[in-house]
C-alpha cells in the first residue's frame, strides 16, 4: 500500500478542572456542571474542526473528557465529521473497580470525509494510574488494563495509543519500536514539562511522531516529529492554563516510513536509534 504524504491530526483541548469535576461522595463521576461544560466544548471543537479549511483525519480529545452517557452522541459527531476519534472517557465502574479508559471510533466511510451512517469502536484502558487517582480511589480499587494496541490506519501508517502515565511505560516502547509511525497520548497531566522532554526522547528512541493531547486545565498539548532540522521538530505546542483550543496539524508519513528502513540514508529525519529494526 502506498502511504499518504501526511496525516492530519485535529486537537480538541477541553478544560476539565479536576478539583471541580470529581468531588465526594461521587468521585467516580463528573459533576453535572463539568459534564455540561465538557460536552459543550467537545461539540464546539467538532464544529470548528469540521468547518475549517484543513479537515483532520483523526481527532483527539484529552483523558477523562467525555462524560458518561455521551458516547452515543460522540459516535454521531464522529460519523458526521469523517474523522477517526480517539477520546478519553470519564471514570466508569467495571467489575466493582474504577476504570480509566478511552474510545477509538471509526466512521464507516473513513478515510473519506463523506458523512457515514454508522461507526465501529473499541475501548482501551490505562495500566499505570497517577498518584491522584490512587489517592481518590485506593490502589486496590483501580482496574489495571495492560493491553497494548497498535492501530492500522492504512495509508496513514501504524499508530500506538496510551493514556497519560502509561507514557512512562518503558516496556510499551520496546513493543512500539520499529512498529509504528505515530504515538498518540491523551492525558490529564499537570507535569507538562516532563511530558515535553519525554516527547522528544520517545520520538528519537521509538523513531516516530509523538502527539500529546492534554487537558486545557494545564495545557501544553504537543505535536513532535523526529526531523533532522531542529526548527521543524516542534510542529505544535499550545501552552497556557485553562485554555480551550482546537488546532489541526500535519504529521509526516511516507517520508518517515522510507527512512525507518535499515540501510537507508537519513536525509529528512534524525538517524535511527541504535538497534532499530523496522517490523513489517
mmCIF file of N, CA and C in Angstrom, residues 3-11 54-60 83-84 86 110-111 113 151 153-160 181-184 209-211 227 235 248-256:
data_model
loop_
_atom_site.group_PDB
_atom_site.id
_atom_site.type_symbol
_atom_site.label_atom_id
_atom_site.label_comp_id
_atom_site.label_asym_id
_atom_site.label_seq_id
_atom_site.Cartn_x
_atom_site.Cartn_y
_atom_site.Cartn_z
ATOM 1 N N UNK A 3 1.689 4.813 1.100
ATOM 2 C CA UNK A 3 1.346 5.636 2.249
ATOM 3 C C UNK A 3 1.118 7.089 1.842
ATOM 4 N N UNK A 4 0.284 7.756 2.592
ATOM 5 C CA UNK A 4 -0.013 9.164 2.358
ATOM 6 C C UNK A 4 1.207 10.019 2.717
ATOM 7 N N UNK A 5 1.264 11.202 2.139
ATOM 8 C CA UNK A 5 2.355 12.122 2.461
ATOM 9 C C UNK A 5 2.242 12.609 3.896
ATOM 10 N N UNK A 6 1.014 12.806 4.373
ATOM 11 C CA UNK A 6 0.840 13.327 5.722
ATOM 12 C C UNK A 6 -0.452 12.823 6.369
ATOM 13 N N UNK A 7 -0.453 12.876 7.678
ATOM 14 C CA UNK A 7 -1.627 12.570 8.497
ATOM 15 C C UNK A 7 -2.013 13.844 9.209
ATOM 16 N N UNK A 8 -3.276 14.236 9.104
ATOM 17 C CA UNK A 8 -3.744 15.453 9.752
ATOM 18 C C UNK A 8 -4.458 15.108 11.060
ATOM 19 N N UNK A 9 -3.927 15.675 12.142
ATOM 20 C CA UNK A 9 -4.457 15.445 13.482
ATOM 21 C C UNK A 9 -5.184 16.698 13.943
ATOM 22 N N UNK A 10 -6.418 16.512 14.427
ATOM 23 C CA UNK A 10 -7.176 17.622 14.995
ATOM 24 C C UNK A 10 -7.235 17.508 16.510
ATOM 25 N N UNK A 11 -6.822 18.573 17.197
ATOM 26 C CA UNK A 11 -6.877 18.611 18.664
ATOM 27 C C UNK A 11 -8.157 19.314 19.119
ATOM 28 N N UNK A 54 -8.583 22.970 6.722
ATOM 29 C CA UNK A 54 -7.890 21.678 6.790
ATOM 30 C C UNK A 54 -8.678 20.730 7.675
ATOM 31 N N UNK A 55 -9.351 19.767 7.086
ATOM 32 C CA UNK A 55 -10.094 18.803 7.877
ATOM 33 C C UNK A 55 -9.162 17.708 8.389
ATOM 34 N N UNK A 56 -9.301 17.328 9.652
ATOM 35 C CA UNK A 56 -8.420 16.298 10.217
ATOM 36 C C UNK A 56 -8.844 14.890 9.827
ATOM 37 N N UNK A 57 -7.864 14.000 9.715
ATOM 38 C CA UNK A 57 -8.136 12.571 9.522
ATOM 39 C C UNK A 57 -8.459 11.890 10.844
ATOM 40 N N UNK A 58 -7.841 12.407 11.914
ATOM 41 C CA UNK A 58 -8.053 11.877 13.257
ATOM 42 C C UNK A 58 -8.252 13.045 14.212
ATOM 43 N N UNK A 59 -9.237 12.935 15.083
ATOM 44 C CA UNK A 59 -9.492 13.940 16.119
ATOM 45 C C UNK A 59 -9.157 13.332 17.475
ATOM 46 N N UNK A 60 -8.383 14.058 18.289
ATOM 47 C CA UNK A 60 -8.004 13.566 19.612
ATOM 48 C C UNK A 60 -8.585 14.488 20.689
ATOM 49 N N UNK A 83 -13.892 11.775 10.488
ATOM 50 C CA UNK A 83 -12.584 11.559 11.114
ATOM 51 C C UNK A 83 -12.673 10.477 12.172
ATOM 52 N N UNK A 84 -11.596 9.710 12.327
ATOM 53 C CA UNK A 84 -11.479 8.806 13.465
ATOM 54 C C UNK A 84 -11.378 9.662 14.734
ATOM 55 N N UNK A 86 -10.299 9.643 18.825
ATOM 56 C CA UNK A 86 -9.660 8.991 19.970
ATOM 57 C C UNK A 86 -9.905 9.898 21.162
ATOM 58 N N UNK A 110 -14.557 6.056 6.467
ATOM 59 C CA UNK A 110 -13.190 6.540 6.635
ATOM 60 C C UNK A 110 -12.219 5.735 5.752
ATOM 61 N N UNK A 111 -11.230 6.386 5.105
ATOM 62 C CA UNK A 111 -10.747 7.742 5.313
ATOM 63 C C UNK A 111 -11.421 8.833 4.472
ATOM 64 N N UNK A 113 -13.961 11.777 3.710
ATOM 65 C CA UNK A 113 -14.594 12.764 4.576
ATOM 66 C C UNK A 113 -16.114 12.781 4.411
ATOM 67 N N UNK A 151 -2.823 0.530 16.130
ATOM 68 C CA UNK A 151 -3.903 0.757 15.177
ATOM 69 C C UNK A 151 -3.348 0.804 13.764
ATOM 70 N N UNK A 153 -3.826 2.244 10.476
ATOM 71 C CA UNK A 153 -4.551 3.350 9.854
ATOM 72 C C UNK A 153 -4.354 3.380 8.343
ATOM 73 N N UNK A 154 -4.079 2.218 7.767
ATOM 74 C CA UNK A 154 -3.962 2.067 6.303
ATOM 75 C C UNK A 154 -2.942 3.051 5.737
ATOM 76 N N UNK A 155 -3.370 3.922 4.858
ATOM 77 C CA UNK A 155 -2.445 4.834 4.170
ATOM 78 C C UNK A 155 -1.771 5.837 5.101
ATOM 79 N N UNK A 156 -2.271 5.949 6.333
ATOM 80 C CA UNK A 156 -1.697 6.895 7.288
ATOM 81 C C UNK A 156 -0.724 6.238 8.257
ATOM 82 N N UNK A 157 -0.450 4.947 8.066
ATOM 83 C CA UNK A 157 0.557 4.273 8.871
ATOM 84 C C UNK A 157 0.009 3.603 10.113
ATOM 85 N N UNK A 158 0.911 3.158 10.977
ATOM 86 C CA UNK A 158 0.565 2.457 12.209
ATOM 87 C C UNK A 158 0.646 3.430 13.390
ATOM 88 N N UNK A 159 -0.294 3.266 14.324
ATOM 89 C CA UNK A 159 -0.417 4.216 15.420
ATOM 90 C C UNK A 159 -0.441 3.480 16.755
ATOM 91 N N UNK A 160 0.382 3.927 17.688
ATOM 92 C CA UNK A 160 0.322 3.458 19.065
ATOM 93 C C UNK A 160 -0.480 4.438 19.895
ATOM 94 N N UNK A 181 4.342 4.484 13.261
ATOM 95 C CA UNK A 181 4.740 5.775 12.694
ATOM 96 C C UNK A 181 4.366 6.929 13.620
ATOM 97 N N UNK A 182 3.318 6.726 14.415
ATOM 98 C CA UNK A 182 2.817 7.779 15.292
ATOM 99 C C UNK A 182 2.477 7.202 16.654
ATOM 100 N N UNK A 183 2.704 7.989 17.710
ATOM 101 C CA UNK A 183 2.289 7.631 19.060
ATOM 102 C C UNK A 183 1.382 8.742 19.575
ATOM 103 N N UNK A 184 0.143 8.381 19.948
ATOM 104 C CA UNK A 184 -0.829 9.361 20.424
ATOM 105 C C UNK A 184 -1.098 9.128 21.912
ATOM 106 N N UNK A 209 6.505 9.908 15.185
ATOM 107 C CA UNK A 209 5.877 11.162 15.589
ATOM 108 C C UNK A 209 5.196 10.957 16.940
ATOM 109 N N UNK A 210 5.177 12.002 17.759
ATOM 110 C CA UNK A 210 4.536 11.916 19.074
ATOM 111 C C UNK A 210 3.499 13.024 19.220
ATOM 112 N N UNK A 211 2.281 12.629 19.594
ATOM 113 C CA UNK A 211 1.186 13.560 19.835
ATOM 114 C C UNK A 211 0.771 13.444 21.296
ATOM 115 N N UNK A 227 12.385 15.192 12.994
ATOM 116 C CA UNK A 227 13.088 15.806 11.862
ATOM 117 C C UNK A 227 14.557 16.066 12.195
ATOM 118 N N UNK A 235 6.211 20.672 15.922
ATOM 119 C CA UNK A 235 5.176 21.047 14.968
ATOM 120 C C UNK A 235 4.100 21.888 15.650
ATOM 121 N N UNK A 248 -5.423 21.973 13.928
ATOM 122 C CA UNK A 248 -5.128 20.867 13.015
ATOM 123 C C UNK A 248 -3.666 20.965 12.613
ATOM 124 N N UNK A 249 -2.937 19.867 12.732
ATOM 125 C CA UNK A 249 -1.533 19.836 12.335
ATOM 126 C C UNK A 249 -1.300 18.677 11.373
ATOM 127 N N UNK A 250 -0.201 18.722 10.651
ATOM 128 C CA UNK A 250 0.153 17.675 9.696
ATOM 129 C C UNK A 250 1.404 16.948 10.161
ATOM 130 N N UNK A 251 1.347 15.622 10.165
ATOM 131 C CA UNK A 251 2.487 14.790 10.533
ATOM 132 C C UNK A 251 2.997 14.047 9.309
ATOM 133 N N UNK A 252 4.310 13.916 9.160
ATOM 134 C CA UNK A 252 4.851 13.185 8.014
ATOM 135 C C UNK A 252 4.563 11.694 8.126
ATOM 136 N N UNK A 253 4.306 11.059 6.982
ATOM 137 C CA UNK A 253 4.035 9.621 6.986
ATOM 138 C C UNK A 253 4.979 8.882 6.031
ATOM 139 N N UNK A 254 4.832 9.091 4.719
ATOM 140 C CA UNK A 254 5.592 8.272 3.763
ATOM 141 C C UNK A 254 7.098 8.516 3.841
ATOM 142 N N UNK A 255 7.518 9.756 4.017
ATOM 143 C CA UNK A 255 8.953 10.043 4.114
ATOM 144 C C UNK A 255 9.555 9.420 5.373
ATOM 145 N N UNK A 256 8.803 9.492 6.467
ATOM 146 C CA UNK A 256 9.274 8.866 7.704
ATOM 147 C C UNK A 256 9.366 7.360 7.526
#
